[in-house]
Coordinates of C-alpha atoms and ligand atoms in Angstrom, one line a residue:
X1 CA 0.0 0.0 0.0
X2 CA 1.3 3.1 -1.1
X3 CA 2.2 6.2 1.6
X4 CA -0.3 8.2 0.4
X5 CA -2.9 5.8 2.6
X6 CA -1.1 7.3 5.6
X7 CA -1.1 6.3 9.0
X8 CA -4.2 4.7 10.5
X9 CA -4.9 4.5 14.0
X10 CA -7.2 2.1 16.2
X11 CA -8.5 3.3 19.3
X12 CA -9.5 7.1 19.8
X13 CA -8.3 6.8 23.8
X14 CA -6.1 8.5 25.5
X15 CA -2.9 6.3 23.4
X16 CA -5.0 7.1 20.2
X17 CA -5.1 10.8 20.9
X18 CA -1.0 11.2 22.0
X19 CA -0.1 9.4 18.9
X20 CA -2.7 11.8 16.5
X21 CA -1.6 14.8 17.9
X22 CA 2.3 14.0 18.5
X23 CA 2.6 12.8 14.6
X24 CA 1.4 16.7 13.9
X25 CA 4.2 18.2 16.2
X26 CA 6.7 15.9 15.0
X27 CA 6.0 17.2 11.6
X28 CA 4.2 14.5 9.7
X29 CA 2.2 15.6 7.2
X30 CA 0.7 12.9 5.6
X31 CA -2.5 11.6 6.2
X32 CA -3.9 10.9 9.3
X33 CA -7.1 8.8 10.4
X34 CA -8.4 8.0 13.8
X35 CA -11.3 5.1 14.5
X36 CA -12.9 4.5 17.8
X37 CA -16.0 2.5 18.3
X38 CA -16.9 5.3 20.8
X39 CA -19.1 8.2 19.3
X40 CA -16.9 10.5 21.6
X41 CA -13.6 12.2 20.6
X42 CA -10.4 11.4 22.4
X43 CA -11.4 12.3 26.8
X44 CA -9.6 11.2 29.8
X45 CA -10.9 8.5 31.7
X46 CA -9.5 9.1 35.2
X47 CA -12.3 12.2 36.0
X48 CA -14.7 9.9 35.2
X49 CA -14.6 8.1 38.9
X50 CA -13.8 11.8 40.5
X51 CA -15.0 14.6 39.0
X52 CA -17.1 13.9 36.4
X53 CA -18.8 11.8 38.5
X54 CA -19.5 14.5 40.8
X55 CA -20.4 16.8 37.8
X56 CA -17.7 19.1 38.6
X57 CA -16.7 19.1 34.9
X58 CA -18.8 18.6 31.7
X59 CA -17.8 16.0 28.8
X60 CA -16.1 18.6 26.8
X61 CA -13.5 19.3 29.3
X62 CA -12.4 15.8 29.6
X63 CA -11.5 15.4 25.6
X64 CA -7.9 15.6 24.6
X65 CA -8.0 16.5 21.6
X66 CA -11.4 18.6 20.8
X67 CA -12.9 18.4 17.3
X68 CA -12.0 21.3 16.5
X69 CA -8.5 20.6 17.2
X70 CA -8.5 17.5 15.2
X71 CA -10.0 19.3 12.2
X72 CA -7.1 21.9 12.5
X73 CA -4.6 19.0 12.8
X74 CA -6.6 17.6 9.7
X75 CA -6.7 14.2 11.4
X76 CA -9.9 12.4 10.2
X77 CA -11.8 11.0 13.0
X78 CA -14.4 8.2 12.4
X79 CA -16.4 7.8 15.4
X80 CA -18.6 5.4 16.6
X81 CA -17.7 2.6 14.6
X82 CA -15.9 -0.7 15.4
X83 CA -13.3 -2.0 13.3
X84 CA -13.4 -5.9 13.1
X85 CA -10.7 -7.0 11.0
X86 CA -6.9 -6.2 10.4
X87 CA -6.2 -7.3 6.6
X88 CA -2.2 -7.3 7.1
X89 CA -1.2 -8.5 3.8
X90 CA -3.6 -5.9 1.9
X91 CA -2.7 -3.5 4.2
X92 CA -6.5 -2.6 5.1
X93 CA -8.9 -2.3 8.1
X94 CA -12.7 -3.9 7.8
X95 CA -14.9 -1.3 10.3
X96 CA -18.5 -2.8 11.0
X97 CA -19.9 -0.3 8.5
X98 CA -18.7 -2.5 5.9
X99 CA -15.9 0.0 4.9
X100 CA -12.2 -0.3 4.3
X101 CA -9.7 1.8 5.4
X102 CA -6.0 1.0 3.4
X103 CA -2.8 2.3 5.2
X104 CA 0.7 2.4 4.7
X105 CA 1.3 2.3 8.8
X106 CA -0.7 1.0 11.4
X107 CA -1.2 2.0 15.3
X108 CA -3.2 -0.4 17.6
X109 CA -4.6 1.7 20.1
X110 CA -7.5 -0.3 21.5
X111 CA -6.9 -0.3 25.4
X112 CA -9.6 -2.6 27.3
X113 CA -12.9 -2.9 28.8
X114 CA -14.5 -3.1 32.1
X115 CA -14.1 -7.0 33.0
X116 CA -18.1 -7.9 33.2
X117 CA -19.3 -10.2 36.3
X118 CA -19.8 -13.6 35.9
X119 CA -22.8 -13.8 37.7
X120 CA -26.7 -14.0 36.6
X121 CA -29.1 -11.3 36.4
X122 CA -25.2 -9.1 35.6
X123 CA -26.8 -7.7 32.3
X124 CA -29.7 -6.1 34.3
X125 CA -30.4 -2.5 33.8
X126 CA -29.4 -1.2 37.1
X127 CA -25.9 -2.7 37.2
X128 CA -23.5 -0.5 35.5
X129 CA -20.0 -1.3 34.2
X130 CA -17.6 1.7 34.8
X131 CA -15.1 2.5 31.3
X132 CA -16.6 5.3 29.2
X133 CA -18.4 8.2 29.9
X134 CA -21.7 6.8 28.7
X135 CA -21.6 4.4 31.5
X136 CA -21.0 7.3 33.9
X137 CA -23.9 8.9 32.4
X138 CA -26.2 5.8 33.4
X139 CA -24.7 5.7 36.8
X140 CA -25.6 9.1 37.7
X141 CA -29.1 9.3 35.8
X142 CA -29.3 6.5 39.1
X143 CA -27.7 8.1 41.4
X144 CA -30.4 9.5 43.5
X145 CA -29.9 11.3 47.0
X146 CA -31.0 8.0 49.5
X147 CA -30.1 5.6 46.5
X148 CA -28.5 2.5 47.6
X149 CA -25.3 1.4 46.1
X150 CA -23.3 -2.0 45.9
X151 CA -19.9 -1.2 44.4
X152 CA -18.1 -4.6 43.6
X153 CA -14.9 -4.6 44.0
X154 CA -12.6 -2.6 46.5
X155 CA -10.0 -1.3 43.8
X156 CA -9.2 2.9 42.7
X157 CA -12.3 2.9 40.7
X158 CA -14.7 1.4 43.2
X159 CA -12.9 3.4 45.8
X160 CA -13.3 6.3 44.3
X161 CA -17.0 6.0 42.8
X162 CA -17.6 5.4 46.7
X163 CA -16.2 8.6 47.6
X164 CA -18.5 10.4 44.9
X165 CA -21.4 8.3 45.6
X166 CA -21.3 9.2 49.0
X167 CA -20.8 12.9 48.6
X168 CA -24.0 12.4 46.3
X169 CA -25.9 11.6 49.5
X170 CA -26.2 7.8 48.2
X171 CA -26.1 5.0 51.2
X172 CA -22.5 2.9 49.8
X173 CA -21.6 -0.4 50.4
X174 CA -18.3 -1.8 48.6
X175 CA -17.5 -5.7 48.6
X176 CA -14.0 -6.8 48.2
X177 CA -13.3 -10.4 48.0
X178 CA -9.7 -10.2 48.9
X179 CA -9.0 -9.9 52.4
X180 CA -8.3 -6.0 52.5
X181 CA -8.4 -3.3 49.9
X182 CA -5.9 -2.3 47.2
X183 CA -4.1 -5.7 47.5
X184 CA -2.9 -6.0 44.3
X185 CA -0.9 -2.8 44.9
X186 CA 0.3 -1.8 48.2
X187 CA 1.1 -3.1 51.7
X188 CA -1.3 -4.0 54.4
X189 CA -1.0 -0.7 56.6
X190 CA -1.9 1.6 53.6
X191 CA -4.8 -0.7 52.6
X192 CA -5.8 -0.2 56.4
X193 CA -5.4 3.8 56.2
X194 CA -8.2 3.9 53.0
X195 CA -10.4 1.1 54.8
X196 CA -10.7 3.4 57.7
X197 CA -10.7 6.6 56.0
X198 CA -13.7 4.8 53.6
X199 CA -15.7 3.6 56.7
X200 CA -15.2 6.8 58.5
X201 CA -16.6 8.8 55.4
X202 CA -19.8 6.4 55.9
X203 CA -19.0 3.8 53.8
X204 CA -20.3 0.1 54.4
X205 CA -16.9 -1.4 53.4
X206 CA -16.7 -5.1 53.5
X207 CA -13.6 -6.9 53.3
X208 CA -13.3 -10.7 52.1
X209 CA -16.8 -10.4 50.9
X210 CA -17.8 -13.2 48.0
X211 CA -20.4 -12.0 46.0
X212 CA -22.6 -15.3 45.3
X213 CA -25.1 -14.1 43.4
X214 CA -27.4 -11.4 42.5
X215 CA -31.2 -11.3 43.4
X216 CA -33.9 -9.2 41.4
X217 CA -36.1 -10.1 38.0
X218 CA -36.3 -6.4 36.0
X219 CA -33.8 -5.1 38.4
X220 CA -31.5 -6.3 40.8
X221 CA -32.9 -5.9 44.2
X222 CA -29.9 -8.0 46.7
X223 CA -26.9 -9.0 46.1
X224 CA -26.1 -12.4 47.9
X225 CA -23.1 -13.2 49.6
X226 CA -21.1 -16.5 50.6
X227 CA -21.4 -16.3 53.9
X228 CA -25.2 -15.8 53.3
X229 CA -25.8 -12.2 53.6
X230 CA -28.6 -10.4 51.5
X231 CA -27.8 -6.4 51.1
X232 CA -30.3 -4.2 49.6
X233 CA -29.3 -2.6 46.3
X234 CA -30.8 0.1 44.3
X235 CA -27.6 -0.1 41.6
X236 CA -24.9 -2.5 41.5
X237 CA -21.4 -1.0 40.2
X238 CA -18.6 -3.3 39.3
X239 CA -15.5 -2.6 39.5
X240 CA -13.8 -5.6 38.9
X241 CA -10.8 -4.8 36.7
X242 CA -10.1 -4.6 32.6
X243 CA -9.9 -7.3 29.6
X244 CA -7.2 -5.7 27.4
X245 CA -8.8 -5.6 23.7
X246 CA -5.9 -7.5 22.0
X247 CA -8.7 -9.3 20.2
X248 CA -8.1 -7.7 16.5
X249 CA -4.4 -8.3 17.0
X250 CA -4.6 -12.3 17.3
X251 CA -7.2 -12.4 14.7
X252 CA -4.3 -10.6 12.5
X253 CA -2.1 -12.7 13.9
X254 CA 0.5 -10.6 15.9
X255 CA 2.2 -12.2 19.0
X256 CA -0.2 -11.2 21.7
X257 CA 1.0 -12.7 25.6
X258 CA -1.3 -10.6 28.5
X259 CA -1.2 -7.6 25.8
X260 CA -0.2 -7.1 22.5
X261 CA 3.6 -7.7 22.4
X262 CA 5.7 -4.9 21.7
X263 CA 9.5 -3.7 22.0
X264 CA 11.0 -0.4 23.5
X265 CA 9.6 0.9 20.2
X266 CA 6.4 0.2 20.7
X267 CA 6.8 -2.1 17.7
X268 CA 4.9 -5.0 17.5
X269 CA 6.1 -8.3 15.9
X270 CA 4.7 -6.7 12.0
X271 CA 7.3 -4.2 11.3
X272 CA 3.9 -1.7 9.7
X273 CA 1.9 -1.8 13.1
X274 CA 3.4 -0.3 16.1
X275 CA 1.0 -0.3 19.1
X276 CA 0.4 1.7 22.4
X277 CA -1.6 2.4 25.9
X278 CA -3.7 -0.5 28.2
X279 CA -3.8 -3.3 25.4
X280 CA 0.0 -3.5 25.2
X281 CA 2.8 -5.9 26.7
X282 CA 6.3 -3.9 26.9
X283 CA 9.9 -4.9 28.0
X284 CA 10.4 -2.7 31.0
X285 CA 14.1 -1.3 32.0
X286 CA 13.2 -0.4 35.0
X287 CA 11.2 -3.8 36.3
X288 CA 13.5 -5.7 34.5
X289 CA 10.5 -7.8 33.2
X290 CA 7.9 -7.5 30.6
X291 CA 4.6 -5.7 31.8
X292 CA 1.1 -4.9 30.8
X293 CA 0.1 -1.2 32.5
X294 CA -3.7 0.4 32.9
X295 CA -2.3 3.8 33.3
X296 CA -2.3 7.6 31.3
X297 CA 1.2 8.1 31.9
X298 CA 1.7 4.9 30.2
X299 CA -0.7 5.5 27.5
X300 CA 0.6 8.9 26.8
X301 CA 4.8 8.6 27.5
X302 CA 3.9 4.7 24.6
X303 CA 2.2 7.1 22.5
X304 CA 5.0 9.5 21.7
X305 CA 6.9 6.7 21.2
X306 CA 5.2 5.0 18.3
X307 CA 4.8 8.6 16.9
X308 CA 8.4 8.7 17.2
X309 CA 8.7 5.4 15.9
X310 CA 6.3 5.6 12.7
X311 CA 8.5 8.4 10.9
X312 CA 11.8 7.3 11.4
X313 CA 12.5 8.9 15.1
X314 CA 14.3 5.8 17.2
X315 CA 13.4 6.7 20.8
X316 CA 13.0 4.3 23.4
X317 CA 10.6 3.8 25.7
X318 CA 12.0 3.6 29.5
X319 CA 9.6 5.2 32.0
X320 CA 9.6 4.5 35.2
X321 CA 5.0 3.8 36.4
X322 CA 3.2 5.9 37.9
X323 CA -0.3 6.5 38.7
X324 CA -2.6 8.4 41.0
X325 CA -6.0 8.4 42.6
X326 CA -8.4 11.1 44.4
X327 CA -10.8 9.7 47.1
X328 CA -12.2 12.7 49.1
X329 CA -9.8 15.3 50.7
X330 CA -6.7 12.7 49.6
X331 CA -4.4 12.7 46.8
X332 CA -3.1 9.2 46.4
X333 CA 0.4 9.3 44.4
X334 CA 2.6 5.8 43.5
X335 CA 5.9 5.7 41.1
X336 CA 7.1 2.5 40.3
X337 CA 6.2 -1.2 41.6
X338 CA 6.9 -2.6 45.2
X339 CA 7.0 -5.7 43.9
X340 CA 10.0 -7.7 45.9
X341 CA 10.8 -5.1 48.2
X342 CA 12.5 -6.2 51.3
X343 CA 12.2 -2.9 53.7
X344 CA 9.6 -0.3 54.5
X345 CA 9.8 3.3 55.9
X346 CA 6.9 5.6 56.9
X347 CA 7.3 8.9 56.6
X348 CA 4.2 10.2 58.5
X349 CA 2.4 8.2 61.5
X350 CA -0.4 5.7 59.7
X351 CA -0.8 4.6 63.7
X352 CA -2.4 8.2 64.2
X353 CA -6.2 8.2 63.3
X354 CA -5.8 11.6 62.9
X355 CA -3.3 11.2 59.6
X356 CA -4.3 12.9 56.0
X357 CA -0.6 12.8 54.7
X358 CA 2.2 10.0 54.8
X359 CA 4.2 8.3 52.2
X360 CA 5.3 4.8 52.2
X361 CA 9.1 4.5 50.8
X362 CA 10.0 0.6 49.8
X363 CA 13.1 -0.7 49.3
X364 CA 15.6 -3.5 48.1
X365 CA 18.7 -3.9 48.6
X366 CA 19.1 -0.5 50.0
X367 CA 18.0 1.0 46.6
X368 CA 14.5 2.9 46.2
X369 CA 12.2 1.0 44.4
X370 CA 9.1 2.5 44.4
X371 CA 7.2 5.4 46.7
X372 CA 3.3 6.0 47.6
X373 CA 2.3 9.3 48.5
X374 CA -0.6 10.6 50.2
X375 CA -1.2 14.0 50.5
X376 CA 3.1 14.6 49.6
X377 CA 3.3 16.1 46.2
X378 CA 7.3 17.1 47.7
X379 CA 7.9 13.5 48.3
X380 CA 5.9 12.0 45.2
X381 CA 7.5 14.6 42.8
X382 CA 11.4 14.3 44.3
X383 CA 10.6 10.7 44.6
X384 CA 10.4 9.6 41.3
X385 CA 13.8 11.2 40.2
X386 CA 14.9 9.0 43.3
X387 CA 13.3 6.1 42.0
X388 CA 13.9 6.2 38.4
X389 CA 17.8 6.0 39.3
X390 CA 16.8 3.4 41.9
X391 CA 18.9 5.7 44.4
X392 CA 20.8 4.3 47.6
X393 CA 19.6 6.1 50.3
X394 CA 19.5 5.2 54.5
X395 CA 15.7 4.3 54.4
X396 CA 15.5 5.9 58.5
X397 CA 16.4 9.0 57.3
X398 CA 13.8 9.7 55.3
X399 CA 11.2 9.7 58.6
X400 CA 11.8 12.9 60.0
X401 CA 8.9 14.8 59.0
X402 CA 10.3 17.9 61.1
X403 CA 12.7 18.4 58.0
X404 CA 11.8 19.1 54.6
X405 CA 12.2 16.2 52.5
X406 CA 14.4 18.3 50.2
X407 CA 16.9 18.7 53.2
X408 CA 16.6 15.1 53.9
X409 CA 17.3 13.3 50.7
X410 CA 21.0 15.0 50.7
X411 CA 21.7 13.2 54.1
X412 CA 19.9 10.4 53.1
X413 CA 22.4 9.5 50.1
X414 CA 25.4 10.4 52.5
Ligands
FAD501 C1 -12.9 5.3 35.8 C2 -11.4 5.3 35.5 C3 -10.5 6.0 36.3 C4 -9.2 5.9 36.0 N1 -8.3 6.7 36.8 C5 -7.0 6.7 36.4 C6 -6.1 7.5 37.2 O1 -6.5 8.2 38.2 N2 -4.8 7.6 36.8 C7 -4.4 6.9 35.7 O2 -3.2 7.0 35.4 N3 -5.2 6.1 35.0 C8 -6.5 6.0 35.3 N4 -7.4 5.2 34.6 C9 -6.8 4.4 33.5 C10 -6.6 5.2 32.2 O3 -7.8 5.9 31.9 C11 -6.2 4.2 31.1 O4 -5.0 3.6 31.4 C12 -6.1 5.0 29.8 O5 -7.3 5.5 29.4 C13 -5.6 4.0 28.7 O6 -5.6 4.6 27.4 P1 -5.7 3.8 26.1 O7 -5.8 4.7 25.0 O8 -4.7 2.7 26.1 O9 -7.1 3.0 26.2 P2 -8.6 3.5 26.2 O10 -8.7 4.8 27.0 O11 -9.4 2.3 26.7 O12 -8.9 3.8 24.7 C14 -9.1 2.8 23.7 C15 -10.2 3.1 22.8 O13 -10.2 2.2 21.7 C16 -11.6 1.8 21.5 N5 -11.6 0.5 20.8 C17 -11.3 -0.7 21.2 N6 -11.4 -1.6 20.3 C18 -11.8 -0.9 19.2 C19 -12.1 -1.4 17.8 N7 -12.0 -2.6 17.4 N8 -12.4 -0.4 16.9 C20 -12.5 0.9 17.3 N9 -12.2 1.3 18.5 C21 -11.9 0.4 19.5 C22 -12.1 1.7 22.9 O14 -13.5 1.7 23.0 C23 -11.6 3.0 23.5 O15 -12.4 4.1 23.2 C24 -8.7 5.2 34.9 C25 -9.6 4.5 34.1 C26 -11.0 4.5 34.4 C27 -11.9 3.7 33.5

């Protein structure tokens, strides 16, 4: 397929977007064409559990890259329509329309979906998966001062739908299965600090809690637990983590392993397609392992990369994760993985009930490996420097909170 098909890209999220827009600044001019099976333009998820939620902030102010913006760029967008086939060796893409779109390079942008529950009576009309913002807008069309809400599953976004939900003047109760929240990504003590923080707020928050089964004919009235329990629900949210859409990429036959495989270049294993964002699998420098990350830093640092990648530009891709979270008054802040870490040191007191602000340093070896923050912008921001060069620092000396953690990182090295 000749160049003049341009470069065509699957997925008008937030990896979608980076890639559109970066091609412009990098000075591509060829042609340019964005598809996403949602009718909305590029918008940033993460409000959609905070403020959007709350209706702080409208739809507009969550898209990326606004029409008009796109129309300047003379990037064409085709929304609302699915693309079902890769046609590598014609160099085309099948959308559900019926239409093909040729191109001379290919970006795979698709990210994931909200993993569905396995349960009966799932598909009912009052329980609501949480990806996009037209499942936001179902949620709060329910969300009714008094409402009763389940939220399954104890993660950021059922956390923070709880925090919204409650400030909504709906009556919350969140089920984790595990035996404390946030397992999959911090230590027992910080899991405590949001339990208490989330039953203190007024939050029913139940910890190794089994959903068996949901109770209701039209609408789901109970959900059942293991252990027998019945609660009363007026809307069921679930928040029960994300199938990465790798689908399109098998059926074209690319390596996909837990995301679409990829190298530093965001390259996957056809040297036309690169790929970017939730739905990829990248070698990480910094874990020292391949990984699959649900993140906008990630989707946005991979998209620059293929930009980079698709005219010519060979820069690798070697960030360090990070990721954030809002649940009422707190500002939840992580860079990198604890994964392996062998020592912990609080800066802050998480015995105090009184805390709003700690962070949680972990450690191997003596190096930094990864930092959570709450409420420490000084320590999240300086952090990640420290944790990108996986610094040797005397963990103790990072505790004194009566010294600014500027002052202390100096010693700290010494
Ligand atoms: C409620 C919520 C809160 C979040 N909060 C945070 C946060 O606080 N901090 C953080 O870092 N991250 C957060 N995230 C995660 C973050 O939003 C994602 O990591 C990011 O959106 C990934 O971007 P992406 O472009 O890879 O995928 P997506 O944003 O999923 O975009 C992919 C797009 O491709 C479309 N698509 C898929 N298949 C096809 C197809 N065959 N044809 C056409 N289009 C297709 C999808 O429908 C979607 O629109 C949150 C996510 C959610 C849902």
């Amino acid at each position: 397929m000749s160049e003049e098909a341009g470069i065509v890209i699957l997925g008008a999220g937030q990896a979608g977007g980076e890639v559109a827009s970066e091609l412009r600044k990098l000075g591509y001019t060829g042609r340019v064409t964005m598809i996403g099976d949602e009718p909305h333009v590029p918008y940033r998820r993460p409000p959609l559990s905070k403020a959007y939620y709350a209706g702080l902030v409208t739809a507009e102010e969550l898209y990326v890259v606004p029409l008009a913006s796109l129309e300047k760029a003379e990037i064409e967008f085709i929304g609302g329509v699915r693309a079902t086939h890769i046609d590598r060796e014609h160099k085309q893409v099948s959308l559900e329309d019926g239409r093909s779109i040729p191109y001379h390079k290919l970006v795979i942008a698709t990210g994931g979906r909200a993993r569905p529950l396995p349960l009966e009576g799932a598909d009912r009309p009052n329980v609501f998966l949480l990806r996009t913002i037209d499942d936001i807008e179902r949620i709060r069309a329910s969300s009714k001062p008094g409402a009763r809400m389940v939220i399954i599953g104890g993660g950021f976004i059922g956390l923070e739908t709880a925090a919204v939900a409650l400030k909504l003047g709906l009556q919350v109760t969140v089920l984790e299965g595990l035996p404390r929240v946030l397992a999959r990504v911090t230590i027992p003590e910080v899991s405590a600090f949001f339990e208490r923080v989330h039953r203190e707020a007024g939050v029913d928050l139940r910890t190794g809690a089994q959903v068996a089964g949901l109770e209701g004919d039209e609408r789901i009235t109970h959900v059942h637990l293991t252990d027998g329990s019945r609660i009363e629900a007026d809307l069921v949210v679930v928040g029960i983590g994300l199938i990465a859409n790798t689908e399109l990429a098998e059926s074209a036959g690319l390596v996909v392993n837990n995301g679409v495989i990829v190298d530093e270049y965001a390259c996957t294993s056809d040297p036309d397609i690169v790929a970017a964002g939730d739905c990829t699998n990248h070698p990480s420098q910094y874990l020292g392992r391949r990984v699959r990350l649900e993140s906008v830093p990630n989707a946005m640092e991979q998209g620059k990369v293929a930009a980079n990648t698709l005219i010519g530009n060979k820069v690798p891709y070697h960030s360090v994760p990070w990721f954030w979270s809002d649940q009422y008054d707190l500002k939840l802040q992580m860079v990198g993985l604890s994964e392996g870490f062998d020592e912990f040191v609080v800066r802050g007191d998480l015995s105090d009930p009184n805390t709003r602000s700690f962070a949680v340093f972990y450690f191997k070896d003596g190096h930094l490996l990864s930092v959570d923050a709450v409420n420490k912008p000084q320590e999240f921001m300086l952090s990640k420097k420290l944790v990108a060069e996986r610094a040797r620092l005397n963990p103790q000396a990072l505790t004194n909170e009566k010294v600014p953690f500027k002052t202390l990182i100096a010693e700290a090295r010494a």
